[in-house]
Amino acid sequence: MEERLESLYAEFSREIGAVSTGAEVATIKAEYLGKKGRLNEILKSLKDATPEERKTLGPLSNELKQKILSEIDEAAVRIEREEIDRRLASERQDISLLDSLRDRGLGSAGYHPLTAIGREVEDIFISMGFDILDGPHIESDYYNFEALNIPANHPARDMQDTFWFSDMHHLLRTHTSPIQVRGMEKHRPPFKFVGPGEVFRNEAIDASHEAAFRQIEGMMVGEGVSVAHLVHFLKTLLSEIFHKELEVRLRPGYFPFVEPGFELDYKCLLCGGKGCSVCKQVGWVEALGCGMVHPRVLRYGNIDPDLYSGFAFGMGWDRLVMMRYGIDNIRHLRSGDLRFVSQFKAY
Ligand code: DAH
């Protein structure tokens, strides 16, 4: 029986030395130490042994059991460590990858130009004391039209092709102007804020039109706020964005929520006003719509138009980005093409 125990151990040693997974360890443990395992099988014959023999065989088999147990534990620990090493090797992060991306011209990420300019515009307004407000993409008819003095059946609703939801009361906001209404609900005069964000129009897409684009809305209300304030803030904004003093002009423009309403142009930066393809030979580039807030709109915001006045403006900023970086097609902006985005540095 002693020999059987010895040969059992020899066999066990060979097997346990060759295992490579936790499952194999468990199988071996059951095979040797389980109730119907090989050790118990041998111990069954102990009952046929003489008392003398039992005296030595008892402790011997116990010792063997302990040895097998501790070797099984060691094997389990070894396998766990090997598995960790394997995972560490296979999940390794290759930080030199950035270099190879850079070699292919796809390296260091920069802000998307829309984000970069958006942040610059926000910073400029913050430095001039404006708050930054947000509004939902899905708006109600009330915020997008009605409270902006565009009641149902008003022809101005057709100025913007709208994505309506099937309930016909909700829509994807067609402009950031609803932020004006939300801002008036939250602020008492005097206040000034801007609200940047994505807007949506059901339009045919071409080199200068997208169904989704970005605007920034601005509003300032207080006692004696005038067109002079409007021109001052917008001129400052444009000059800071283009890093040079810009010449601006106002033309009359119709928007139901302002009276009087204007279109603000700036002198073309590419030709200096002589006329080129970018300014369509006019010498001036349309920058934004603006005006003095219509008294009815102030009333929708619970502001007394006899006490307060205000200006508002709404500016598309995809065009601004295109002008600033010389991008000739609006579709690049949302193409998701890394070769395009990686040309822009974080500012
Ligand atoms: N919401 C207008 C549009 O998307 C732009 C606009 C014009 C906003 C005049 C204004 C404004 O706040 O005063 O075309």
mmCIF file of C-alpha atoms and ligand atoms in Angstrom:
data_model
loop_
_atom_site.group_PDB
_atom_site.id
_atom_site.type_symbol
_atom_site.label_atom_id
_atom_site.label_comp_id
_atom_site.label_asym_id
_atom_site.label_seq_id
_atom_site.Cartn_x
_atom_site.Cartn_y
_atom_site.Cartn_z
ATOM 1 C CA MET A 1 0.000 0.000 0.000
ATOM 2 C CA GLU A 2 2.908 2.276 0.702
ATOM 3 C CA GLU A 3 4.007 1.777 -2.855
ATOM 4 C CA ARG A 4 0.575 2.589 -4.150
ATOM 5 C CA LEU A 5 0.642 5.844 -2.188
ATOM 6 C CA GLU A 6 4.051 6.676 -3.606
ATOM 7 C CA SER A 7 3.076 6.012 -7.174
ATOM 8 C CA LEU A 8 -0.136 8.006 -6.648
ATOM 9 C CA TYR A 9 1.926 10.974 -5.535
ATOM 10 C CA ALA A 10 4.318 10.595 -8.457
ATOM 11 C CA GLU A 11 1.418 10.627 -10.869
ATOM 12 C CA PHE A 12 -0.180 13.571 -9.134
ATOM 13 C CA SER A 13 3.071 15.559 -9.277
ATOM 14 C CA ARG A 14 3.308 15.021 -12.995
ATOM 15 C CA GLU A 15 -0.251 16.078 -13.612
ATOM 16 C CA ILE A 16 -0.241 19.126 -11.377
ATOM 17 C CA GLY A 17 3.011 20.325 -12.938
ATOM 18 C CA ALA A 18 1.349 20.409 -16.337
ATOM 19 C CA VAL A 19 -1.881 22.237 -15.566
ATOM 20 C CA SER A 20 -2.484 25.620 -17.100
ATOM 21 C CA THR A 21 -6.029 26.592 -16.130
ATOM 22 C CA GLY A 22 -8.047 26.880 -12.944
ATOM 23 C CA ALA A 23 -10.544 24.361 -14.306
ATOM 24 C CA GLU A 24 -7.801 21.753 -14.731
ATOM 25 C CA VAL A 25 -6.705 22.294 -11.128
ATOM 26 C CA ALA A 26 -10.274 21.699 -9.922
ATOM 27 C CA THR A 27 -10.505 18.486 -11.967
ATOM 28 C CA ILE A 28 -7.272 17.158 -10.507
ATOM 29 C CA LYS A 29 -8.402 18.047 -7.002
ATOM 30 C CA ALA A 30 -11.585 16.027 -7.473
ATOM 31 C CA GLU A 31 -9.703 13.181 -9.108
ATOM 32 C CA TYR A 32 -7.275 12.744 -6.233
ATOM 33 C CA LEU A 33 -8.995 14.069 -3.118
ATOM 34 C CA GLY A 34 -12.708 13.783 -3.954
ATOM 35 C CA LYS A 35 -14.985 11.403 -2.045
ATOM 36 C CA LYS A 36 -14.629 8.808 -4.784
ATOM 37 C CA GLY A 37 -11.143 10.058 -5.540
ATOM 38 C CA ARG A 38 -8.039 7.998 -5.957
ATOM 39 C CA LEU A 39 -6.663 8.608 -2.449
ATOM 40 C CA ASN A 40 -9.857 7.416 -0.806
ATOM 41 C CA GLU A 41 -9.835 4.432 -3.096
ATOM 42 C CA ILE A 42 -6.446 3.411 -1.670
ATOM 43 C CA LEU A 43 -7.464 4.204 1.909
ATOM 44 C CA LYS A 44 -10.391 1.813 1.614
ATOM 45 C CA SER A 45 -7.911 -1.044 1.659
ATOM 46 C CA LEU A 46 -6.625 0.221 5.020
ATOM 47 C CA LYS A 47 -9.282 -1.886 6.655
ATOM 48 C CA ASP A 48 -7.497 -5.030 5.458
ATOM 49 C CA ALA A 49 -4.173 -3.901 6.944
ATOM 50 C CA THR A 50 -2.796 -5.150 10.268
ATOM 51 C CA PRO A 51 -2.962 -2.754 13.256
ATOM 52 C CA GLU A 52 0.817 -2.437 12.991
ATOM 53 C CA GLU A 53 0.589 -1.393 9.360
ATOM 54 C CA ARG A 54 -2.215 1.007 10.085
ATOM 55 C CA LYS A 55 -0.017 2.826 12.575
ATOM 56 C CA THR A 56 2.383 3.879 9.864
ATOM 57 C CA LEU A 57 -0.032 3.973 6.926
ATOM 58 C CA GLY A 58 -2.537 6.266 8.694
ATOM 59 C CA PRO A 59 -0.142 9.194 9.261
ATOM 60 C CA LEU A 60 1.523 8.534 5.904
ATOM 61 C CA SER A 61 -1.717 8.901 3.975
ATOM 62 C CA ASN A 62 -2.660 11.976 5.992
ATOM 63 C CA GLU A 63 0.665 13.538 5.216
ATOM 64 C CA LEU A 64 0.206 12.759 1.551
ATOM 65 C CA LYS A 65 -3.231 14.328 1.572
ATOM 66 C CA GLN A 66 -1.814 17.533 3.083
ATOM 67 C CA LYS A 67 1.007 17.581 0.547
ATOM 68 C CA ILE A 68 -1.393 17.162 -2.338
ATOM 69 C CA LEU A 69 -3.640 19.867 -0.935
ATOM 70 C CA SER A 70 -0.862 22.410 -0.542
ATOM 71 C CA GLU A 71 0.497 21.665 -4.018
ATOM 72 C CA ILE A 72 -2.953 22.172 -5.439
ATOM 73 C CA ASP A 73 -3.126 25.549 -3.700
ATOM 74 C CA GLU A 74 0.266 26.507 -5.049
ATOM 75 C CA ALA A 75 -0.781 25.526 -8.549
ATOM 76 C CA ALA A 76 -3.951 27.613 -8.242
ATOM 77 C CA VAL A 77 -1.935 30.656 -7.184
ATOM 78 C CA ARG A 78 0.566 30.113 -9.984
ATOM 79 C CA ILE A 79 -2.196 29.844 -12.574
ATOM 80 C CA GLU A 80 -3.918 32.962 -11.328
ATOM 81 C CA ARG A 81 -0.661 34.874 -11.605
ATOM 82 C CA GLU A 82 -0.090 33.512 -15.113
ATOM 83 C CA GLU A 83 -3.582 34.575 -16.132
ATOM 84 C CA ILE A 84 -2.967 38.091 -14.830
ATOM 85 C CA ASP A 85 0.331 38.240 -16.717
ATOM 86 C CA ARG A 86 -1.371 37.045 -19.859
ATOM 87 C CA ARG A 87 -4.067 39.681 -19.548
ATOM 88 C CA LEU A 88 -1.564 42.394 -18.817
ATOM 89 C CA ALA A 89 0.340 41.449 -21.940
ATOM 90 C CA SER A 90 -2.708 41.248 -24.199
ATOM 91 C CA GLU A 91 -4.462 44.345 -22.884
ATOM 92 C CA ARG A 92 -1.337 46.444 -22.916
ATOM 93 C CA GLN A 93 -1.815 50.028 -24.036
ATOM 94 C CA ASP A 94 0.675 50.975 -26.662
ATOM 95 C CA ILE A 95 1.336 54.607 -25.894
ATOM 96 C CA SER A 96 3.597 54.909 -28.889
ATOM 97 C CA LEU A 97 0.438 54.510 -30.988
ATOM 98 C CA LEU A 98 -0.030 58.262 -30.831
ATOM 99 C CA ASP A 99 3.256 58.671 -32.700
ATOM 100 C CA SER A 100 2.172 56.369 -35.478
ATOM 101 C CA LEU A 101 -1.143 58.210 -35.767
ATOM 102 C CA ARG A 102 0.753 61.451 -35.916
ATOM 103 C CA ASP A 103 2.977 60.014 -38.658
ATOM 104 C CA ARG A 104 -0.153 59.323 -40.670
ATOM 105 C CA GLY A 105 -1.300 62.883 -40.088
ATOM 106 C CA LEU A 106 -4.005 61.828 -37.612
ATOM 107 C CA GLY A 107 -2.161 62.741 -34.458
ATOM 108 C CA SER A 108 -2.863 65.055 -31.609
ATOM 109 C CA ALA A 109 -6.530 65.742 -31.292
ATOM 110 C CA GLY A 110 -7.712 69.317 -31.452
ATOM 111 C CA TYR A 111 -11.058 70.843 -30.767
ATOM 112 C CA HIS A 112 -13.505 70.683 -33.618
ATOM 113 C CA PRO A 113 -13.530 74.177 -35.137
ATOM 114 C CA LEU A 114 -17.212 74.594 -34.192
ATOM 115 C CA THR A 115 -16.346 73.826 -30.581
ATOM 116 C CA ALA A 116 -13.240 76.003 -30.618
ATOM 117 C CA ILE A 117 -15.031 79.038 -32.008
ATOM 118 C CA GLY A 118 -18.041 78.365 -29.781
ATOM 119 C CA ARG A 119 -15.821 78.515 -26.722
ATOM 120 C CA GLU A 120 -14.115 81.653 -27.946
ATOM 121 C CA VAL A 121 -17.469 83.336 -28.521
ATOM 122 C CA GLU A 122 -18.674 82.284 -25.059
ATOM 123 C CA ASP A 123 -15.476 83.583 -23.461
ATOM 124 C CA ILE A 124 -15.825 86.920 -25.226
ATOM 125 C CA PHE A 125 -19.395 87.324 -23.976
ATOM 126 C CA ILE A 126 -18.502 86.187 -20.465
ATOM 127 C CA SER A 127 -15.757 88.825 -20.396
ATOM 128 C CA MET A 128 -18.406 91.415 -21.314
ATOM 129 C CA GLY A 129 -20.605 90.336 -18.399
ATOM 130 C CA PHE A 130 -23.084 88.070 -20.217
ATOM 131 C CA ASP A 131 -24.507 84.865 -18.727
ATOM 132 C CA ILE A 132 -24.526 81.674 -20.808
ATOM 133 C CA LEU A 133 -27.922 79.954 -21.065
ATOM 134 C CA ASP A 134 -28.992 76.663 -22.541
ATOM 135 C CA GLY A 135 -32.267 75.439 -24.030
ATOM 136 C CA PRO A 136 -33.716 72.137 -25.273
ATOM 137 C CA HIS A 137 -33.407 70.943 -28.878
ATOM 138 C CA ILE A 138 -37.009 69.744 -28.797
ATOM 139 C CA GLU A 139 -39.174 72.799 -28.283
ATOM 140 C CA SER A 140 -42.838 73.521 -28.077
ATOM 141 C CA ASP A 141 -44.677 75.682 -30.573
ATOM 142 C CA TYR A 142 -44.993 78.285 -27.794
ATOM 143 C CA TYR A 143 -41.269 78.848 -27.269
ATOM 144 C CA ASN A 144 -40.147 78.495 -30.872
ATOM 145 C CA PHE A 145 -42.905 80.639 -32.419
ATOM 146 C CA GLU A 146 -45.787 81.959 -30.394
ATOM 147 C CA ALA A 147 -43.953 83.807 -27.614
ATOM 148 C CA LEU A 148 -41.665 85.248 -30.288
ATOM 149 C CA ASN A 149 -44.617 87.012 -31.855
ATOM 150 C CA ILE A 150 -45.121 84.379 -34.550
ATOM 151 C CA PRO A 151 -48.710 83.166 -33.920
ATOM 152 C CA ALA A 152 -50.308 80.230 -35.730
ATOM 153 C CA ASN A 153 -50.842 80.909 -39.448
ATOM 154 C CA HIS A 154 -48.363 83.805 -39.387
ATOM 155 C CA PRO A 155 -46.541 83.809 -42.730
ATOM 156 C CA ALA A 156 -43.219 84.098 -40.884
ATOM 157 C CA ARG A 157 -43.610 80.437 -39.896
ATOM 158 C CA ASP A 158 -42.779 79.628 -43.501
ATOM 159 C CA MET A 159 -39.492 81.543 -43.276
ATOM 160 C CA GLN A 160 -38.079 78.472 -41.545
ATOM 161 C CA ASP A 161 -38.787 74.937 -42.728
ATOM 162 C CA THR A 162 -39.636 73.100 -39.584
ATOM 163 C CA PHE A 163 -39.200 69.501 -38.469
ATOM 164 C CA TRP A 164 -42.472 68.908 -36.618
ATOM 165 C CA PHE A 165 -43.223 65.990 -34.327
ATOM 166 C CA SER A 166 -46.400 64.083 -35.120
ATOM 167 C CA ASP A 167 -48.357 65.830 -32.320
ATOM 168 C CA MET A 168 -47.837 69.089 -34.305
ATOM 169 C CA HIS A 169 -47.116 70.932 -31.046
ATOM 170 C CA HIS A 170 -43.470 69.983 -30.694
ATOM 171 C CA LEU A 171 -40.624 70.538 -33.093
ATOM 172 C CA LEU A 172 -36.857 70.593 -33.426
ATOM 173 C CA ARG A 173 -36.045 74.199 -32.673
ATOM 174 C CA THR A 174 -35.481 76.120 -35.874
ATOM 175 C CA HIS A 175 -33.431 78.813 -34.163
ATOM 176 C CA THR A 176 -31.932 79.644 -30.770
ATOM 177 C CA SER A 177 -34.459 82.448 -30.258
ATOM 178 C CA PRO A 178 -36.620 80.329 -27.871
ATOM 179 C CA ILE A 179 -33.729 80.771 -25.414
ATOM 180 C CA GLN A 180 -34.794 84.444 -25.267
ATOM 181 C CA VAL A 181 -38.198 83.428 -23.917
ATOM 182 C CA ARG A 182 -36.712 80.959 -21.445
ATOM 183 C CA GLY A 183 -34.144 83.554 -20.359
ATOM 184 C CA MET A 184 -36.819 86.201 -19.717
ATOM 185 C CA GLU A 185 -38.718 83.670 -17.580
ATOM 186 C CA LYS A 186 -35.660 83.217 -15.381
ATOM 187 C CA HIS A 187 -34.187 86.742 -15.232
ATOM 188 C CA ARG A 188 -35.498 90.137 -14.125
ATOM 189 C CA PRO A 189 -34.050 93.238 -15.841
ATOM 190 C CA PRO A 190 -31.375 94.380 -16.102
ATOM 191 C CA PHE A 191 -29.816 91.234 -17.601
ATOM 192 C CA LYS A 192 -27.770 90.122 -20.538
ATOM 193 C CA PHE A 193 -27.155 86.573 -21.705
ATOM 194 C CA VAL A 194 -26.245 84.496 -24.729
ATOM 195 C CA GLY A 195 -27.519 81.043 -25.631
ATOM 196 C CA PRO A 196 -25.484 78.936 -28.060
ATOM 197 C CA GLY A 197 -26.646 75.668 -29.603
ATOM 198 C CA GLU A 198 -27.627 73.442 -32.485
ATOM 199 C CA VAL A 199 -30.710 74.298 -34.565
ATOM 200 C CA PHE A 200 -32.537 72.276 -37.218
ATOM 201 C CA ARG A 201 -34.229 73.058 -40.508
ATOM 202 C CA ASN A 202 -35.885 70.862 -43.037
ATOM 203 C CA GLU A 203 -33.806 72.252 -45.896
ATOM 204 C CA ALA A 204 -32.119 70.966 -48.989
ATOM 205 C CA ILE A 205 -28.438 70.463 -48.256
ATOM 206 C CA ASP A 206 -25.794 72.120 -50.398
ATOM 207 C CA ALA A 207 -22.337 73.670 -50.031
ATOM 208 C CA SER A 208 -23.637 76.351 -47.698
ATOM 209 C CA HIS A 209 -26.767 74.784 -46.152
ATOM 210 C CA GLU A 210 -27.088 71.971 -43.628
ATOM 211 C CA ALA A 211 -30.196 70.587 -41.907
ATOM 212 C CA ALA A 212 -28.441 71.047 -38.565
ATOM 213 C CA PHE A 213 -26.263 74.031 -37.816
ATOM 214 C CA ARG A 214 -25.246 76.215 -34.953
ATOM 215 C CA GLN A 215 -26.478 79.566 -33.737
ATOM 216 C CA ILE A 216 -25.873 81.797 -30.809
ATOM 217 C CA GLU A 217 -28.673 83.938 -29.463
ATOM 218 C CA GLY A 218 -28.073 87.080 -27.457
ATOM 219 C CA MET A 219 -30.341 89.318 -25.423
ATOM 220 C CA MET A 220 -29.851 92.371 -23.242
ATOM 221 C CA VAL A 221 -32.727 94.062 -21.422
ATOM 222 C CA GLY A 222 -32.638 97.031 -19.089
ATOM 223 C CA GLU A 223 -33.552 100.695 -18.813
ATOM 224 C CA GLY A 224 -32.498 102.695 -21.871
ATOM 225 C CA VAL A 225 -30.911 99.800 -23.788
ATOM 226 C CA SER A 226 -30.531 100.995 -27.377
ATOM 227 C CA VAL A 227 -29.216 100.122 -30.828
ATOM 228 C CA ALA A 228 -25.902 101.687 -29.769
ATOM 229 C CA HIS A 229 -25.441 98.907 -27.176
ATOM 230 C CA LEU A 230 -26.262 96.323 -29.804
ATOM 231 C CA VAL A 231 -23.691 97.652 -32.267
ATOM 232 C CA HIS A 232 -21.044 97.988 -29.556
ATOM 233 C CA PHE A 233 -21.312 94.378 -28.326
ATOM 234 C CA LEU A 234 -21.532 92.836 -31.779
ATOM 235 C CA LYS A 235 -18.649 94.874 -33.144
ATOM 236 C CA THR A 236 -16.529 93.835 -30.175
ATOM 237 C CA LEU A 237 -17.483 90.204 -30.710
ATOM 238 C CA LEU A 238 -16.588 90.155 -34.400
ATOM 239 C CA SER A 239 -13.349 92.085 -33.911
ATOM 240 C CA GLU A 240 -12.229 89.662 -31.210
ATOM 241 C CA ILE A 241 -13.085 86.617 -33.261
ATOM 242 C CA PHE A 242 -11.205 87.819 -36.320
ATOM 243 C CA HIS A 243 -8.444 89.458 -34.288
ATOM 244 C CA LYS A 244 -8.847 92.776 -36.012
ATOM 245 C CA GLU A 245 -11.028 95.877 -35.936
ATOM 246 C CA LEU A 246 -13.995 95.216 -38.231
ATOM 247 C CA GLU A 247 -16.232 97.639 -40.004
ATOM 248 C CA VAL A 248 -19.929 96.800 -39.563
ATOM 249 C CA ARG A 249 -23.158 98.150 -41.019
ATOM 250 C CA LEU A 250 -26.849 97.676 -40.264
ATOM 251 C CA ARG A 251 -29.461 97.108 -42.944
ATOM 252 C CA PRO A 252 -33.182 96.914 -42.253
ATOM 253 C CA GLY A 253 -34.311 93.309 -41.819
ATOM 254 C CA TYR A 254 -37.611 91.710 -40.926
ATOM 255 C CA PHE A 255 -37.911 89.370 -37.948
ATOM 256 C CA PRO A 256 -41.260 89.255 -36.095
ATOM 257 C CA PHE A 257 -39.649 89.331 -32.648
ATOM 258 C CA VAL A 258 -37.772 92.617 -33.114
ATOM 259 C CA GLU A 259 -38.827 96.126 -34.082
ATOM 260 C CA PRO A 260 -36.914 97.652 -35.703
ATOM 261 C CA GLY A 261 -35.079 94.604 -37.076
ATOM 262 C CA PHE A 262 -31.712 94.630 -38.825
ATOM 263 C CA GLU A 263 -29.225 92.518 -40.639
ATOM 264 C CA LEU A 264 -25.700 93.226 -39.545
ATOM 265 C CA ASP A 265 -22.933 92.910 -42.121
ATOM 266 C CA TYR A 266 -19.201 93.223 -41.761
ATOM 267 C CA LYS A 267 -16.762 94.347 -44.407
ATOM 268 C CA CYS A 268 -15.347 91.304 -46.217
ATOM 269 C CA LEU A 269 -12.045 90.288 -44.707
ATOM 270 C CA LEU A 270 -10.780 88.642 -47.855
ATOM 271 C CA CYS A 271 -11.131 91.514 -50.306
ATOM 272 C CA GLY A 272 -11.374 94.466 -47.892
ATOM 273 C CA GLY A 273 -14.677 95.527 -49.454
ATOM 274 C CA LYS A 274 -13.671 95.495 -53.120
ATOM 275 C CA GLY A 275 -15.828 92.447 -53.881
ATOM 276 C CA CYS A 276 -14.819 88.784 -54.227
ATOM 277 C CA SER A 277 -16.400 85.342 -54.505
ATOM 278 C CA VAL A 278 -16.740 84.971 -50.726
ATOM 279 C CA CYS A 279 -18.800 88.145 -50.339
ATOM 280 C CA LYS A 280 -20.503 87.494 -53.678
ATOM 281 C CA GLN A 281 -18.913 90.675 -55.057
ATOM 282 C CA VAL A 282 -20.814 92.836 -52.563
ATOM 283 C CA GLY A 283 -17.852 93.726 -50.329
ATOM 284 C CA TRP A 284 -19.930 92.960 -47.229
ATOM 285 C CA VAL A 285 -20.716 89.668 -45.511
ATOM 286 C CA GLU A 286 -23.985 89.006 -43.707
ATOM 287 C CA ALA A 287 -23.209 88.163 -40.107
ATOM 288 C CA LEU A 288 -26.467 88.038 -38.203
ATOM 289 C CA GLY A 289 -30.019 89.163 -37.597
ATOM 290 C CA CYS A 290 -30.741 91.526 -34.747
ATOM 291 C CA GLY A 291 -32.947 94.303 -33.524
ATOM 292 C CA MET A 292 -34.773 95.896 -30.611
ATOM 293 C CA VAL A 293 -36.937 93.350 -28.789
ATOM 294 C CA HIS A 294 -40.589 93.687 -29.834
ATOM 295 C CA PRO A 295 -42.794 94.991 -26.967
ATOM 296 C CA ARG A 296 -45.082 91.987 -27.379
ATOM 297 C CA VAL A 297 -42.136 89.630 -26.853
ATOM 298 C CA LEU A 298 -41.135 91.515 -23.695
ATOM 299 C CA ARG A 299 -44.715 91.128 -22.434
ATOM 300 C CA TYR A 300 -44.584 87.363 -23.102
ATOM 301 C CA GLY A 301 -41.552 87.426 -20.810
ATOM 302 C CA ASN A 302 -43.463 89.375 -18.136
ATOM 303 C CA ILE A 303 -41.363 92.474 -18.723
ATOM 304 C CA ASP A 304 -43.024 95.887 -18.943
ATOM 305 C CA PRO A 305 -42.059 97.463 -22.299
ATOM 306 C CA ASP A 306 -42.857 100.937 -20.925
ATOM 307 C CA LEU A 307 -40.070 100.563 -18.359
ATOM 308 C CA TYR A 308 -37.525 98.461 -20.186
ATOM 309 C CA SER A 309 -36.090 98.001 -23.631
ATOM 310 C CA GLY A 310 -33.733 95.435 -25.037
ATOM 311 C CA PHE A 311 -31.827 94.207 -28.021
ATOM 312 C CA ALA A 312 -31.575 90.674 -29.372
ATOM 313 C CA PHE A 313 -29.473 89.008 -32.008
ATOM 314 C CA GLY A 314 -29.106 85.575 -33.508
ATOM 315 C CA MET A 315 -25.994 84.543 -35.330
ATOM 316 C CA GLY A 316 -25.242 81.389 -37.281
ATOM 317 C CA TRP A 317 -21.767 80.396 -36.405
ATOM 318 C CA ASP A 318 -20.916 77.697 -38.971
ATOM 319 C CA ARG A 319 -20.350 80.488 -41.506
ATOM 320 C CA LEU A 320 -18.175 82.344 -39.051
ATOM 321 C CA VAL A 321 -16.017 79.253 -38.640
ATOM 322 C CA MET A 322 -15.788 78.881 -42.416
ATOM 323 C CA MET A 323 -14.732 82.513 -42.797
ATOM 324 C CA ARG A 324 -12.213 82.341 -40.000
ATOM 325 C CA TYR A 325 -10.509 79.159 -41.274
ATOM 326 C CA GLY A 326 -11.154 79.534 -45.008
ATOM 327 C CA ILE A 327 -13.376 76.409 -45.219
ATOM 328 C CA ASP A 328 -15.234 76.362 -48.523
ATOM 329 C CA ASN A 329 -17.915 73.730 -47.874
ATOM 330 C CA ILE A 330 -20.195 73.560 -44.837
ATOM 331 C CA ARG A 331 -20.446 69.782 -45.170
ATOM 332 C CA HIS A 332 -16.836 69.370 -43.977
ATOM 333 C CA LEU A 333 -17.933 70.552 -40.549
ATOM 334 C CA ARG A 334 -20.037 67.494 -39.773
ATOM 335 C CA SER A 335 -18.304 64.993 -42.038
ATOM 336 C CA GLY A 336 -16.655 63.222 -39.092
ATOM 337 C CA ASP A 337 -13.487 63.042 -41.206
ATOM 338 C CA LEU A 338 -10.422 63.006 -38.934
ATOM 339 C CA ARG A 339 -8.244 64.402 -41.688
ATOM 340 C CA PHE A 340 -10.394 67.513 -41.551
ATOM 341 C CA VAL A 341 -10.643 67.849 -37.779
ATOM 342 C CA SER A 342 -6.981 67.183 -37.084
ATOM 343 C CA GLN A 343 -5.974 70.298 -39.010
ATOM 344 C CA PHE A 344 -7.255 72.420 -36.155
ATOM 345 C CA LYS A 345 -5.253 73.027 -33.033
ATOM 346 C CA ALA A 346 -6.773 73.332 -29.600
ATOM 347 C CA TYR A 347 -6.829 76.951 -28.660
HETATM 348 N N1 DAH B 1 -33.866 83.662 -35.200
HETATM 349 C C1 DAH B 1 -33.436 84.303 -36.418
HETATM 350 C C2 DAH B 1 -33.118 83.252 -37.450
HETATM 351 O O1 DAH B 1 -32.812 82.131 -37.093
HETATM 352 C C3 DAH B 1 -32.211 85.156 -36.189
HETATM 353 C C4 DAH B 1 -32.494 86.350 -35.370
HETATM 354 C C5 DAH B 1 -32.834 87.550 -35.993
HETATM 355 C C6 DAH B 1 -32.419 86.314 -33.993
HETATM 356 C C7 DAH B 1 -33.082 88.674 -35.256
HETATM 357 C C8 DAH B 1 -32.669 87.467 -33.228
HETATM 358 C C9 DAH B 1 -32.997 88.653 -33.900
HETATM 359 O O2 DAH B 1 -32.609 87.465 -31.901
HETATM 360 O O3 DAH B 1 -33.208 89.743 -33.154
HETATM 361 O O4 DAH B 1 -33.115 83.528 -38.600
#
